Structures are given as structure tokens and as C-alpha cells.
mmCIF file of C-alpha atoms and ligand atoms in Angstrom:
data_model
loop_
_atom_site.group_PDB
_atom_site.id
_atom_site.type_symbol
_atom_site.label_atom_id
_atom_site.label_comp_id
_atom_site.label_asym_id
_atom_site.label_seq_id
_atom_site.Cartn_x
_atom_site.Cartn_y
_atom_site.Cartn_z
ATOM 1 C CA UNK A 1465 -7.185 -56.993 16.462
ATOM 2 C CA UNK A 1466 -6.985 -55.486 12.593
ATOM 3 C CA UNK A 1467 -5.115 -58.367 10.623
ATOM 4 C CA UNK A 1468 -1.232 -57.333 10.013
ATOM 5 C CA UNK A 1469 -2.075 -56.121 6.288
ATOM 6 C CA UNK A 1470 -4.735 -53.786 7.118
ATOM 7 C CA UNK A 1471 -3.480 -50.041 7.122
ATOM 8 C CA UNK A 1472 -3.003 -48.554 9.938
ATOM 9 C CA UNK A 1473 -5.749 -46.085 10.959
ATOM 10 C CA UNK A 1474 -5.363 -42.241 9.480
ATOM 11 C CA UNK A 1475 -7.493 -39.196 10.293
ATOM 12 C CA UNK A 1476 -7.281 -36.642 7.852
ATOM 13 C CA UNK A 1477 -8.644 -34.249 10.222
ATOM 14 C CA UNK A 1478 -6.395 -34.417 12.522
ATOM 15 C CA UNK A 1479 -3.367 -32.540 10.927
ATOM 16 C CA UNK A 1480 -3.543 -28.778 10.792
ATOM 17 C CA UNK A 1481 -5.839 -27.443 8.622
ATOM 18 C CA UNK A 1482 -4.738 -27.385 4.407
ATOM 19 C CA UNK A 1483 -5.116 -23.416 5.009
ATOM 20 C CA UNK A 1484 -2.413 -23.357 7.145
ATOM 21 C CA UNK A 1485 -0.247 -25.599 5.776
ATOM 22 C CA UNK A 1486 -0.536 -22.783 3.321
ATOM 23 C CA UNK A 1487 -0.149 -19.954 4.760
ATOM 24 C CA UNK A 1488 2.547 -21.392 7.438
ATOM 25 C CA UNK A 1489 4.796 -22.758 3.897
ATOM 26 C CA UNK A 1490 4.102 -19.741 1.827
ATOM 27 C CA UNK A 1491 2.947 -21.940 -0.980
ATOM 28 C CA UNK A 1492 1.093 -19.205 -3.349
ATOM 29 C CA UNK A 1493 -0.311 -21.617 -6.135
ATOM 30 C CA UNK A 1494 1.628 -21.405 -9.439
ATOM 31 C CA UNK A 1495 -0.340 -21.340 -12.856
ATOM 32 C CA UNK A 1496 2.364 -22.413 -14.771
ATOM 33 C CA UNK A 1497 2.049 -26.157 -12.808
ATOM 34 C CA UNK A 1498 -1.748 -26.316 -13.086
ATOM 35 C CA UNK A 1499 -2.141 -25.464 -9.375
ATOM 36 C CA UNK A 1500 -5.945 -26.008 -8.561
ATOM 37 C CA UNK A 1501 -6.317 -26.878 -5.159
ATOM 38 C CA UNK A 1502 -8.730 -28.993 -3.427
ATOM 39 C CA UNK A 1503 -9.017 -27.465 0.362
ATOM 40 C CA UNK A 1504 -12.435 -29.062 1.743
ATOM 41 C CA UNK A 1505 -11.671 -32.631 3.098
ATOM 42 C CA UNK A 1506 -15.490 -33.667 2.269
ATOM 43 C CA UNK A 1507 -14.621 -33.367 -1.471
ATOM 44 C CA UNK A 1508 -11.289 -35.066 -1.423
ATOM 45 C CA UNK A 1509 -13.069 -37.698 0.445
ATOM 46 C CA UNK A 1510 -15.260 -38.139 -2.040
ATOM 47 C CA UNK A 1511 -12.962 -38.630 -4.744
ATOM 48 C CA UNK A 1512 -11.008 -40.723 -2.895
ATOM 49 C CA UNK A 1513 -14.008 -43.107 -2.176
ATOM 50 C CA UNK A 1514 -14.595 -43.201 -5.962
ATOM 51 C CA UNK A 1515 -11.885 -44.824 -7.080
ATOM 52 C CA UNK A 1516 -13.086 -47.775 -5.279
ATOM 53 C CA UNK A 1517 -9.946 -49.349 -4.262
ATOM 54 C CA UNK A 1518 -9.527 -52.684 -3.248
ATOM 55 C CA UNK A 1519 -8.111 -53.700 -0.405
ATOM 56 C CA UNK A 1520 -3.859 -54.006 -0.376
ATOM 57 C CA UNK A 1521 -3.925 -51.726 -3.552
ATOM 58 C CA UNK A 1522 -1.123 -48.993 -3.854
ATOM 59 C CA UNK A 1523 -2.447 -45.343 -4.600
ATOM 60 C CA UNK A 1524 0.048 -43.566 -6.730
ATOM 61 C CA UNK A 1525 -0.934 -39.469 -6.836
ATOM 62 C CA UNK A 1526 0.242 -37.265 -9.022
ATOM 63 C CA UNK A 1527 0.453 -34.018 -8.192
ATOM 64 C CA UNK A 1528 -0.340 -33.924 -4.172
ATOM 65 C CA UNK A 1529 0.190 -30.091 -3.827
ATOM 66 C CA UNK A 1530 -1.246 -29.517 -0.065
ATOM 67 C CA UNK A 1531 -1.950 -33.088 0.264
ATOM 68 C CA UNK A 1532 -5.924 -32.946 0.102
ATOM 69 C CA UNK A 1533 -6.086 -35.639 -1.420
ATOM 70 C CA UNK A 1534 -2.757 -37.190 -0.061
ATOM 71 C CA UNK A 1535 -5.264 -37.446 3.327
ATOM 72 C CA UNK A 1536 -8.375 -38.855 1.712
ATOM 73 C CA UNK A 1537 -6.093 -41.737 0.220
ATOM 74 C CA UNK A 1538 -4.222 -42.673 3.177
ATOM 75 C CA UNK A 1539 -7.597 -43.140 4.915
ATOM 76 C CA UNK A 1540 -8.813 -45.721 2.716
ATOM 77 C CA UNK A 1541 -8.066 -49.067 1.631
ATOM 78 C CA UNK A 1542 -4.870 -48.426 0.375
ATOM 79 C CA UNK A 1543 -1.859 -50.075 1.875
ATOM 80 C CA UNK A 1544 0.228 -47.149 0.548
ATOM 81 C CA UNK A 1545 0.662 -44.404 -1.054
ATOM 82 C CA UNK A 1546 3.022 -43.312 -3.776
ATOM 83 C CA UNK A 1547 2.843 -39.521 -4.562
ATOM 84 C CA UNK A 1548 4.508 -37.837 -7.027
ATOM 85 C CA UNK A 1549 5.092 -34.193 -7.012
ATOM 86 C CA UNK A 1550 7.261 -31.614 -8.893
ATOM 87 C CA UNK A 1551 6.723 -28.868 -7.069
ATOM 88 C CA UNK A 1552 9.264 -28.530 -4.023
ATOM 89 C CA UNK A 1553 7.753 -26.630 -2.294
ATOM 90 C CA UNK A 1554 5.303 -28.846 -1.380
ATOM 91 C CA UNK A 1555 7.668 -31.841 -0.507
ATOM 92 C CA UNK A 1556 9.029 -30.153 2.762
ATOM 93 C CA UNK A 1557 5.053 -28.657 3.454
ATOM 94 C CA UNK A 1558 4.269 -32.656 3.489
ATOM 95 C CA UNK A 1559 6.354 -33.943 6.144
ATOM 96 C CA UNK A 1560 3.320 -33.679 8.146
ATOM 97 C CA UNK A 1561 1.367 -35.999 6.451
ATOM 98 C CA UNK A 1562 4.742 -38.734 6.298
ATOM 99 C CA UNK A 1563 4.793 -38.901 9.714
ATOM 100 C CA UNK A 1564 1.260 -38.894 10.305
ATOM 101 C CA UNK A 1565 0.782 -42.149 7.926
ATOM 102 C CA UNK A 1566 3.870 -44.117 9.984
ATOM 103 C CA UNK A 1567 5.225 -45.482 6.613
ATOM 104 C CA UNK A 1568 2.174 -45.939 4.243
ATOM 105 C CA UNK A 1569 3.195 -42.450 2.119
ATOM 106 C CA UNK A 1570 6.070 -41.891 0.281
ATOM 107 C CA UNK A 1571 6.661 -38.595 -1.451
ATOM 108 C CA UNK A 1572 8.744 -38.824 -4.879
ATOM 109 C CA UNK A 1573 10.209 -35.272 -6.086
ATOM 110 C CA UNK A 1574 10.110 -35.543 -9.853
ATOM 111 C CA UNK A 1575 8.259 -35.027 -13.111
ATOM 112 C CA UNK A 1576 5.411 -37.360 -13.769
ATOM 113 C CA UNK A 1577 5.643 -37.049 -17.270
ATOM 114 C CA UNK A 1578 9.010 -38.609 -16.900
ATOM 115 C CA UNK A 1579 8.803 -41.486 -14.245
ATOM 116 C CA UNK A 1580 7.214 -44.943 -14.662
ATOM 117 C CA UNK A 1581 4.723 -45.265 -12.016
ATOM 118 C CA UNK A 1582 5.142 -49.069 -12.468
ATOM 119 C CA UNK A 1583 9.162 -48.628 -11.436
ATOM 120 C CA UNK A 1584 7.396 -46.676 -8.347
ATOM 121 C CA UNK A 1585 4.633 -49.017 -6.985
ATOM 122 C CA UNK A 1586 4.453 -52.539 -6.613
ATOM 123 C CA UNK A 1587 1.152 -53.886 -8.404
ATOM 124 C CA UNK A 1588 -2.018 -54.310 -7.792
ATOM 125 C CA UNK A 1589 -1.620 -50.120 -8.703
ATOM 126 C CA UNK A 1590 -4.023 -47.529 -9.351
ATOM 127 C CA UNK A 1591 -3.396 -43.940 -9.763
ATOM 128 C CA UNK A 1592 -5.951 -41.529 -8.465
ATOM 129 C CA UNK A 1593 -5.149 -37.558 -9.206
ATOM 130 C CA UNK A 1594 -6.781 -34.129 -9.409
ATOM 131 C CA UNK A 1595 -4.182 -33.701 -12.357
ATOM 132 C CA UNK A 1596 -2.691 -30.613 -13.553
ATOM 133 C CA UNK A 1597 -4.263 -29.680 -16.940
ATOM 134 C CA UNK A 1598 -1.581 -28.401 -18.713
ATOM 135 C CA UNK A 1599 -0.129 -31.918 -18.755
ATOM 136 C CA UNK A 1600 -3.313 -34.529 -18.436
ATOM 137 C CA UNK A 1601 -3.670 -35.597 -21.500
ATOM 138 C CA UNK A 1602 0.281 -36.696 -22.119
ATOM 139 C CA UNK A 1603 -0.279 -38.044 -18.549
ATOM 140 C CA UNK A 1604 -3.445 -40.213 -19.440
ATOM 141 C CA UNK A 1605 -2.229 -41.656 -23.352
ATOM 142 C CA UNK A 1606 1.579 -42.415 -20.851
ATOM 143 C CA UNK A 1607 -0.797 -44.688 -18.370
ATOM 144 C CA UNK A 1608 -3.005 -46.395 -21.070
ATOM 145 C CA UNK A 1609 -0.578 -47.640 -23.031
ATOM 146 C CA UNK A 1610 0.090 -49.917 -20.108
ATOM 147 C CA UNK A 1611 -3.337 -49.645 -18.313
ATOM 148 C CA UNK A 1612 -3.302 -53.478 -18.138
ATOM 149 C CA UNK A 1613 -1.176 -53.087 -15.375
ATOM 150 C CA UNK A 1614 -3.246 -50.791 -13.155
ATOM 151 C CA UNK A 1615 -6.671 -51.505 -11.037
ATOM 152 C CA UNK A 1616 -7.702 -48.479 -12.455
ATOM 153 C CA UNK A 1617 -6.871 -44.735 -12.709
ATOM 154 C CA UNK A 1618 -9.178 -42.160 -11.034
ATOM 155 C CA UNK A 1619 -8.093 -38.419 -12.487
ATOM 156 C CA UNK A 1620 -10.073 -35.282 -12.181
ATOM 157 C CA UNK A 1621 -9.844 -33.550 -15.977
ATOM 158 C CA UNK A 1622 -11.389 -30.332 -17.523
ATOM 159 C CA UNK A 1623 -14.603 -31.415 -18.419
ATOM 160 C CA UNK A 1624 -14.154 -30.747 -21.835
ATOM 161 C CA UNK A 1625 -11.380 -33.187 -21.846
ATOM 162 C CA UNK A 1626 -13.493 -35.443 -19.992
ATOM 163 C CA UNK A 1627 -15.858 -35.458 -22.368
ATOM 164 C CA UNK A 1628 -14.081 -36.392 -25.273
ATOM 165 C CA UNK A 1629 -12.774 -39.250 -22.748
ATOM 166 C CA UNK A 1630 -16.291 -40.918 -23.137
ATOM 167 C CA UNK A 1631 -17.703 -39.230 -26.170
ATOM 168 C CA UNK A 1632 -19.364 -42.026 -28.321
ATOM 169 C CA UNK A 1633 -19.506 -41.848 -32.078
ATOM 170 C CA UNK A 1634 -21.621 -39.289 -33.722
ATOM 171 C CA UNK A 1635 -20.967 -36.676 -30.843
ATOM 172 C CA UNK A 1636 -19.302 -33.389 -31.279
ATOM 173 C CA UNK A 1637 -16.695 -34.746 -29.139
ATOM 174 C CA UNK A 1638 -15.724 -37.860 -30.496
ATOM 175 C CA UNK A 1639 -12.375 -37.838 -31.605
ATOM 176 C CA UNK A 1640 -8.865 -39.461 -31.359
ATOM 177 C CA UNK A 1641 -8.654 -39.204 -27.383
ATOM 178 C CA UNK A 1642 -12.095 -41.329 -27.484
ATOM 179 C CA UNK A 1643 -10.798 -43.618 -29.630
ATOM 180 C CA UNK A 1644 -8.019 -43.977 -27.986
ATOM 181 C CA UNK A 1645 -8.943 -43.871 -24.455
ATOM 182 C CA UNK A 1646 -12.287 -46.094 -25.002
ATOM 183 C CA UNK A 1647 -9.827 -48.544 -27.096
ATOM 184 C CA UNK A 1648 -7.948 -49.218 -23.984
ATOM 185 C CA UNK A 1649 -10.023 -48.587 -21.118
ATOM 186 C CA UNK A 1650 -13.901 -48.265 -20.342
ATOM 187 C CA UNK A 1651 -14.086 -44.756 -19.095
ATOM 188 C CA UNK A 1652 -17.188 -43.167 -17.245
ATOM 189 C CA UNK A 1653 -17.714 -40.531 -15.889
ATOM 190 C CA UNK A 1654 -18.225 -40.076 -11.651
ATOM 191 C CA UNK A 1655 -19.134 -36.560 -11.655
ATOM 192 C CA UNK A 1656 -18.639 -32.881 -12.426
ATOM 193 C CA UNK A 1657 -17.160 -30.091 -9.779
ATOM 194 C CA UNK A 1658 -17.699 -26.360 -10.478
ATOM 195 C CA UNK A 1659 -14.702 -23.619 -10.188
ATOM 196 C CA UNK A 1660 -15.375 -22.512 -6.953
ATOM 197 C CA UNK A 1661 -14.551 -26.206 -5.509
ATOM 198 C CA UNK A 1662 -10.879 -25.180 -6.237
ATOM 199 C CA UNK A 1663 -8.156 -22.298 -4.527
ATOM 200 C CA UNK A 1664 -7.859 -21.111 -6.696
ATOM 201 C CA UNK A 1665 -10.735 -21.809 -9.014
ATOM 202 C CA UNK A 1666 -9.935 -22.391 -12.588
ATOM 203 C CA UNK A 1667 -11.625 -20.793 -15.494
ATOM 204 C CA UNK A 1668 -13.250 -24.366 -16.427
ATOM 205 C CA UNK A 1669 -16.019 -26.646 -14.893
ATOM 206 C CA UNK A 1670 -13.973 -30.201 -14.040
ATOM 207 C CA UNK A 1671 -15.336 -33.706 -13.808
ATOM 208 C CA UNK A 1672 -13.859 -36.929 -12.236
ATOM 209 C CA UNK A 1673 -13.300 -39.850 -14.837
ATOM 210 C CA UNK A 1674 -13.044 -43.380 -13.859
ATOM 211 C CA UNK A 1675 -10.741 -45.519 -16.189
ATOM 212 C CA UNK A 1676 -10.293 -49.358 -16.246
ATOM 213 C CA UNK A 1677 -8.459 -51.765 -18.254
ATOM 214 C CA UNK A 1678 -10.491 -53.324 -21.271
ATOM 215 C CA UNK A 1679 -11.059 -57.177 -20.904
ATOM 216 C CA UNK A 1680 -10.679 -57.663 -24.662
ATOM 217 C CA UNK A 1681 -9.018 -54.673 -26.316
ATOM 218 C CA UNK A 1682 -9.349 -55.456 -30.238
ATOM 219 C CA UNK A 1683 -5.646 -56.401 -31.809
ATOM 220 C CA UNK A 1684 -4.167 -52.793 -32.943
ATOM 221 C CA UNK A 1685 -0.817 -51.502 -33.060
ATOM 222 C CA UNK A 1686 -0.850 -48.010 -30.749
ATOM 223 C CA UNK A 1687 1.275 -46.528 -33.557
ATOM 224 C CA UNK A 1688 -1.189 -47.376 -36.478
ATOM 225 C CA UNK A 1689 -3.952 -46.328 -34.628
ATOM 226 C CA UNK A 1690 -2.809 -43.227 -33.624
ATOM 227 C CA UNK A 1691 -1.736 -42.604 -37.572
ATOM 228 C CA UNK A 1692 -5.586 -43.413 -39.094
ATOM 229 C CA UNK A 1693 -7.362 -41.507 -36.390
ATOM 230 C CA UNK A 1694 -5.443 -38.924 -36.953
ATOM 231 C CA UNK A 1695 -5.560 -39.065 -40.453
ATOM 232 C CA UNK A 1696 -9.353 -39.460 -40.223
ATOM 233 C CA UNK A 1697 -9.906 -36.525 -37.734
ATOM 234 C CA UNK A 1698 -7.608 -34.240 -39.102
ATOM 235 C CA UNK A 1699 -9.852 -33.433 -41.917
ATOM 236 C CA UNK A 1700 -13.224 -34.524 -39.898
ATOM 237 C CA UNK A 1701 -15.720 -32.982 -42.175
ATOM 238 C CA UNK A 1702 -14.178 -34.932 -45.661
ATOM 239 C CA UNK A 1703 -15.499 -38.566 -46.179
ATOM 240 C CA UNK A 1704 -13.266 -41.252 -45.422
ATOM 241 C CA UNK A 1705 -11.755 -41.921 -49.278
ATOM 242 C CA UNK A 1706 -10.361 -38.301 -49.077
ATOM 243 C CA UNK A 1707 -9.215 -37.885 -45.448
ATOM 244 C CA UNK A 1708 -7.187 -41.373 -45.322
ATOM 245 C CA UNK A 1709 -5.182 -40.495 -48.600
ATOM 246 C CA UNK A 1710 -2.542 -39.275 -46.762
ATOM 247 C CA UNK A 1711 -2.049 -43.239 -45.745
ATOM 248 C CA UNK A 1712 -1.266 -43.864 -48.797
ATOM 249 C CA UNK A 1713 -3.981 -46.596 -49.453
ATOM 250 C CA UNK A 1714 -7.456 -44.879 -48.949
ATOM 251 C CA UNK A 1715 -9.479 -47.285 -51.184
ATOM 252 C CA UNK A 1716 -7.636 -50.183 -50.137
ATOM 253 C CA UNK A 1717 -8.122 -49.918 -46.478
ATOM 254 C CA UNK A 1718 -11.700 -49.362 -46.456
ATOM 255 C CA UNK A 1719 -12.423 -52.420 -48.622
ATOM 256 C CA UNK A 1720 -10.310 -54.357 -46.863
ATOM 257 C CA UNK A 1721 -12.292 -53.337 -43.873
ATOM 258 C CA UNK A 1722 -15.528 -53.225 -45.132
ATOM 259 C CA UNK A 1723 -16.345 -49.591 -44.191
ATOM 260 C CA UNK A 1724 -18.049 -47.390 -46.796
ATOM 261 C CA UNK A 1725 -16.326 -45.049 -48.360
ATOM 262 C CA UNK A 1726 -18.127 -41.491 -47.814
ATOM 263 C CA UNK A 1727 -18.375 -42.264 -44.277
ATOM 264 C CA UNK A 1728 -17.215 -39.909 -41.827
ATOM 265 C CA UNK A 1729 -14.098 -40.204 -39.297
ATOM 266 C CA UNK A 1730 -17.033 -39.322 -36.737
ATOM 267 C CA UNK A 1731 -19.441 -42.464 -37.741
ATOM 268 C CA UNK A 1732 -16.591 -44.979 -37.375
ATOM 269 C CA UNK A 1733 -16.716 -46.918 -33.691
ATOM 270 C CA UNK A 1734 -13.248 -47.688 -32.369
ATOM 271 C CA UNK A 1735 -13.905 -51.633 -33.442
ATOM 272 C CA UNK A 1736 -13.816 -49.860 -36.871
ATOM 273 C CA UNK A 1737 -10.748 -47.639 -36.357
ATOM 274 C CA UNK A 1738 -8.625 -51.211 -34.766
ATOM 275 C CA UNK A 1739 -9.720 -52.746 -38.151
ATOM 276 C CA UNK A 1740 -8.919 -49.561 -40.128
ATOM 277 C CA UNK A 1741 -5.066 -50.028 -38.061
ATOM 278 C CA UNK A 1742 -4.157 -53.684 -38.746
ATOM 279 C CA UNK A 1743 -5.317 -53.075 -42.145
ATOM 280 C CA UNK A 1744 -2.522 -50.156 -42.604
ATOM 281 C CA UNK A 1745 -0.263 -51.745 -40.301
ATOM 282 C CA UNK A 1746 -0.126 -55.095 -42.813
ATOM 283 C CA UNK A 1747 0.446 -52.333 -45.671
ATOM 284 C CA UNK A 1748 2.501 -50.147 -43.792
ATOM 285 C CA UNK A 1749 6.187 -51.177 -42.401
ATOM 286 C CA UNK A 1750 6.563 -48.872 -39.121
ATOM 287 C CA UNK A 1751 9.965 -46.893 -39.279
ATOM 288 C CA UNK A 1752 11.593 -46.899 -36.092
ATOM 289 C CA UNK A 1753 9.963 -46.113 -32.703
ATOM 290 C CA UNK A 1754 10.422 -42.475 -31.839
ATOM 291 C CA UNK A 1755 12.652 -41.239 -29.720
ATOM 292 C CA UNK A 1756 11.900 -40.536 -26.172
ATOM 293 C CA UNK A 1757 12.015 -36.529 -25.588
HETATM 294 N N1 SAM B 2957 -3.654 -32.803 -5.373
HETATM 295 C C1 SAM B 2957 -3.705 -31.392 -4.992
HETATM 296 C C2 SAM B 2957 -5.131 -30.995 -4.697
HETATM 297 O O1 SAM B 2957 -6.033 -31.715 -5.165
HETATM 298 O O2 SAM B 2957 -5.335 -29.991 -4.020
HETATM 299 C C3 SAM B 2957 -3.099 -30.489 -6.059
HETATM 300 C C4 SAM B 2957 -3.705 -30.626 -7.446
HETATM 301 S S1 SAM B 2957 -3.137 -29.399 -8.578
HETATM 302 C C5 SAM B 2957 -4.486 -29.419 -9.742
HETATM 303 C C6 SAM B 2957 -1.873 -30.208 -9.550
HETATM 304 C C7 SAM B 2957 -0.608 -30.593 -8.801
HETATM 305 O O3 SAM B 2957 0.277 -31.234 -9.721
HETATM 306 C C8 SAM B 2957 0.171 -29.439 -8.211
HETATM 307 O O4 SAM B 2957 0.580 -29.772 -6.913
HETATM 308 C C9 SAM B 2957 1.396 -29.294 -9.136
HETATM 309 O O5 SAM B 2957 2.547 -28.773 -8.493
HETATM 310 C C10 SAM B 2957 1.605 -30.729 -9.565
HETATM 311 N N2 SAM B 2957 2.268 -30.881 -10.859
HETATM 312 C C11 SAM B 2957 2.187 -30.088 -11.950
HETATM 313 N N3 SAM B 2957 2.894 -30.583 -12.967
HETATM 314 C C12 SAM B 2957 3.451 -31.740 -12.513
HETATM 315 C C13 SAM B 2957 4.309 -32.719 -13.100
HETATM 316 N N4 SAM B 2957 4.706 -32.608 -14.362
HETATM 317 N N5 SAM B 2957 4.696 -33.764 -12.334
HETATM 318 C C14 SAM B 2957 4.268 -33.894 -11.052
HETATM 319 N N6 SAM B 2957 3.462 -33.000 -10.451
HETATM 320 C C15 SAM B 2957 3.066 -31.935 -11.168
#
């Protein structure tokens, strides 16, 4: 017999069909919510495979729409999942799926960009999603400023979102979200899925990024970081002694740091931007944090 903490067994194929679940609930997808779906159980599969998690893990979803995905997590390792949706429509169309997974999913009607998955899910947590663009990239900076305490986060993107994820210095892409992002977390990329995967398909190719805590993040304060990079990027083209004068300290910083002068915000690696942060956070008193919106 399975040992006690094993999840129970779940066939995703064995509820009706996601077309009609769709048709039987009505539930027209709305552009205003990012509403991509992902109908074909072989893809959500997939992407739930990716996310390679370990056993006794809790999968918190954002955004399970249909519940393609909802499916594809609840038959892996997962002990449970956690999926949070705004969309109310969709809570009564996934009743279904609750009673299929005999406890393991538990649907939470709300906005992600205003719940703490932590408060949600019991660690070790990982969030896996086939997000809604409008809102992924408040989603993702939310999540890594606490990524230490998730196994990872698997999240389908635009790809040209996803490609600033894991752009590397001297790219077109590279900007604050790499910094940022590649600060935190080492972030690769699974793989890419064209319009037509999605009902219905969005104007954009979209890939699936794979995000884990960094072992040894270099010491930076979130708030100075995010003030030099975007001090630095905001006027990419200008060498470093112009662009960080709005910090007050241009010439100051970049001795203090070592980092030449008519060097680019595009040629600095984000072990350079940390350095460029504690520098202006030891020159810089922080007002108050900002208030919550
Ligand atoms: N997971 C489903 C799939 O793969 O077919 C749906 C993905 S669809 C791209 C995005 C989902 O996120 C939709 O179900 C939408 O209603 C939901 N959503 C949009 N904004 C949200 C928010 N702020 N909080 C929670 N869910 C949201």
C-alpha cells in the first residue's frame, strides 16, 4: 500500500472534457483578466512536470481559469493544491475538480496581487501558473522579494518578458527585471509555446520560466537597488557618470565601487548593480517604506 503521505491518485482525464466545462458554465474568456486558456491536457502536463516538484510540496496556482492546469498539478507530486482565482465564474465551474481531488485542492476567490501566498500554503511552497499578463510582472517582483521561501516558481510569461527574465548583460534585453529577477533567483528558461496553444490565442509567442531561490544573493537593499537600476536604465544609452546623477552622488558611487565611469547601465552585471546599491544605500537614508496600494 502507497505510504499515508502520498497523494491520493488523480486522473485528469477523467472529468468532462475543459470544452465542456466551458460551454456547460458559459465561461466566454475575458481580455480584461488575461484569459489565455490552456485546453489540451498533454501541454498542461507538461508544464506541470516542469516544475519538478518534490515530493509533499504544496502547488499554489494562480489563475486556474478551467482548471487545465488545476488537473496536471493534482496528478503529480504535490500533496495539495492551493489555487487562487479572481474570476468567479470559474470557482463554481471547479467544483468538479474539488471533489475529484478528495481534499488535496482548495480554491481561494481573491486577487493575487493582494494575498500572501505564504498566509495560503504551508511551506515547502512553489507556485506554478500560466499567469495573466496584464499582471505578471507585479506578480513575479511580489514572489521574489520572498523567493527564499518557495521551492521554486514555475510561470508561463510573454516571451518578451521572459526574456528580459534571463537576459545577461550586453543584450538588448537586459534591464531592471534581469537585474532584479537574476539578483534573487536563477531563472531559465523551459521552453517557448506558440499562440495557437491557447483559446483563445494571444497576440504573443509565450515561454515557460523556471525560477529558484539564489544560494548566495549579494547583500543589497531591494529599495536601493531598484533606485540605481532604474536610475541607470532610465537613460540606458548615457554613460554611467551622467545617468546616476539623479542619485545625487554619481562620481562617488562609482569610485567607491570601482566601476568606470563611461560605462553603460547595460555592461554592469548584477554583482555590480548590488555594489552600486550598498554604496547609495550607506549615502542615502531611505525615507519611509511606501505605502501599500
Ligand atoms: N490556468 C488557466 C489555463 O492555463 O488555462 C487559465 C490561465 S489565464 C492565462 C489567467 C487566469 O488568471 C484566468 O483564469 C484569470 O481569470 C485569472 N486572473 C487574472 N487576474 C487575476 C488576479 N489578479 N488574481 C487571480 N487570478 C487572476
Amino acid at each position: 500500500p502507497a505510504p499515508a503521505s502520498a497523494p491520493a491518485a488523480f486522473d485528469p482525464q477523467a472529468l468532462p472534457p475543459l470544452r465542456d466545462v466551458i460551454a456547460r458554465f458559459g465561461l466566454e474568456a475575458r481580455k480584461s483578466l488575461g484569459q489565455n486558456f490552456l485546453l489540451d491536457l498533454n501541454l498542461t502536463g507538461r508544464i506541470a512536470r516542469s516544475a519538478g516538484l518534490p515530493a509533499g510540496t504544496t502547488a499554489i496556482e494562480v489563475g486556474p481559469g478551467p482548471g487545465g492546469l488545476t488537473r496536471a498539478l493534482l496528478a503529480t507530486d504535490a500533496v495539495k493544491v492551493v489555487a487562487i482565482e479572481r474570476d468567479r465564474r470559474f470557482i463554481e465551474a471547479l467544483q468538479d475538480v474539488v471533489e475529484a481531488a478528495h481534499g488535496r485542492l482548495t480554491i481561494v476567490e481573491a486577487d493575487a496581487l493582494t494575498v500572501d501566498p505564504e498566509e495560503l500554503a504551508p511551506a515547502p511552497r512553489a507556485i506554478v501558473a500560466n499567469l495573466p499578463y496584464n499582471v505578471a510582472t507585479p506578480l513575479l517582483l511580489g514572489w521574489l522579494a520572498r523567493i527564499e521561501s518557495y521551492v521554486s516558481l514555475t510561470l508561463m510569461f510573454q516571451k518578451e518578458v521572459a526574456d528580459r527574465l534571463v537576459a545577461k548583460p550586453g543584450s538588448k534585453a537586459y534591464g531592471r527585471l534581469s537585474v532584479i529577477t537574476q539578483w534573487r533567483s536563477d531563472a531559465r528558461v523551459l521552453f517557448n509555446l506558440p499562440p495557437r496553444a491557447f483559446t483563445p490565442p494571444p497576440k504573443v509567442e509565450s515561454t515557460v520560466v523556471h525560477l529558484t531561490p539564489r544560494a548566495n544573493p549579494e547583500p543589497a537593499d531591494w529599495r536601493a537597488l531598484e533606485q540605481v537600476t532604474a536610475a541607470a536604465f532610465g537613460q540606458r544609452r548615457k554613460m554611467l557618470r551622467q545617468s546616476l546623477k539623479s542619485l545625487g552622488s554619481a562620481e562617488a558611487l562609482l569610485e567607491e565601487t570601482g566601476i568606470t565611469p563611461t560605462a553603460r547601465a547595460e555592461e554592469i552585471d548584477v554583482a555590480g548593480f548590488a555594489a552600486l546599491a550598498r554604496a547609495f544605500r550607506a549615502r542615502t537614508p531611505l525615507g519611509p517604506p511606501p505605502e501599500r496600494p
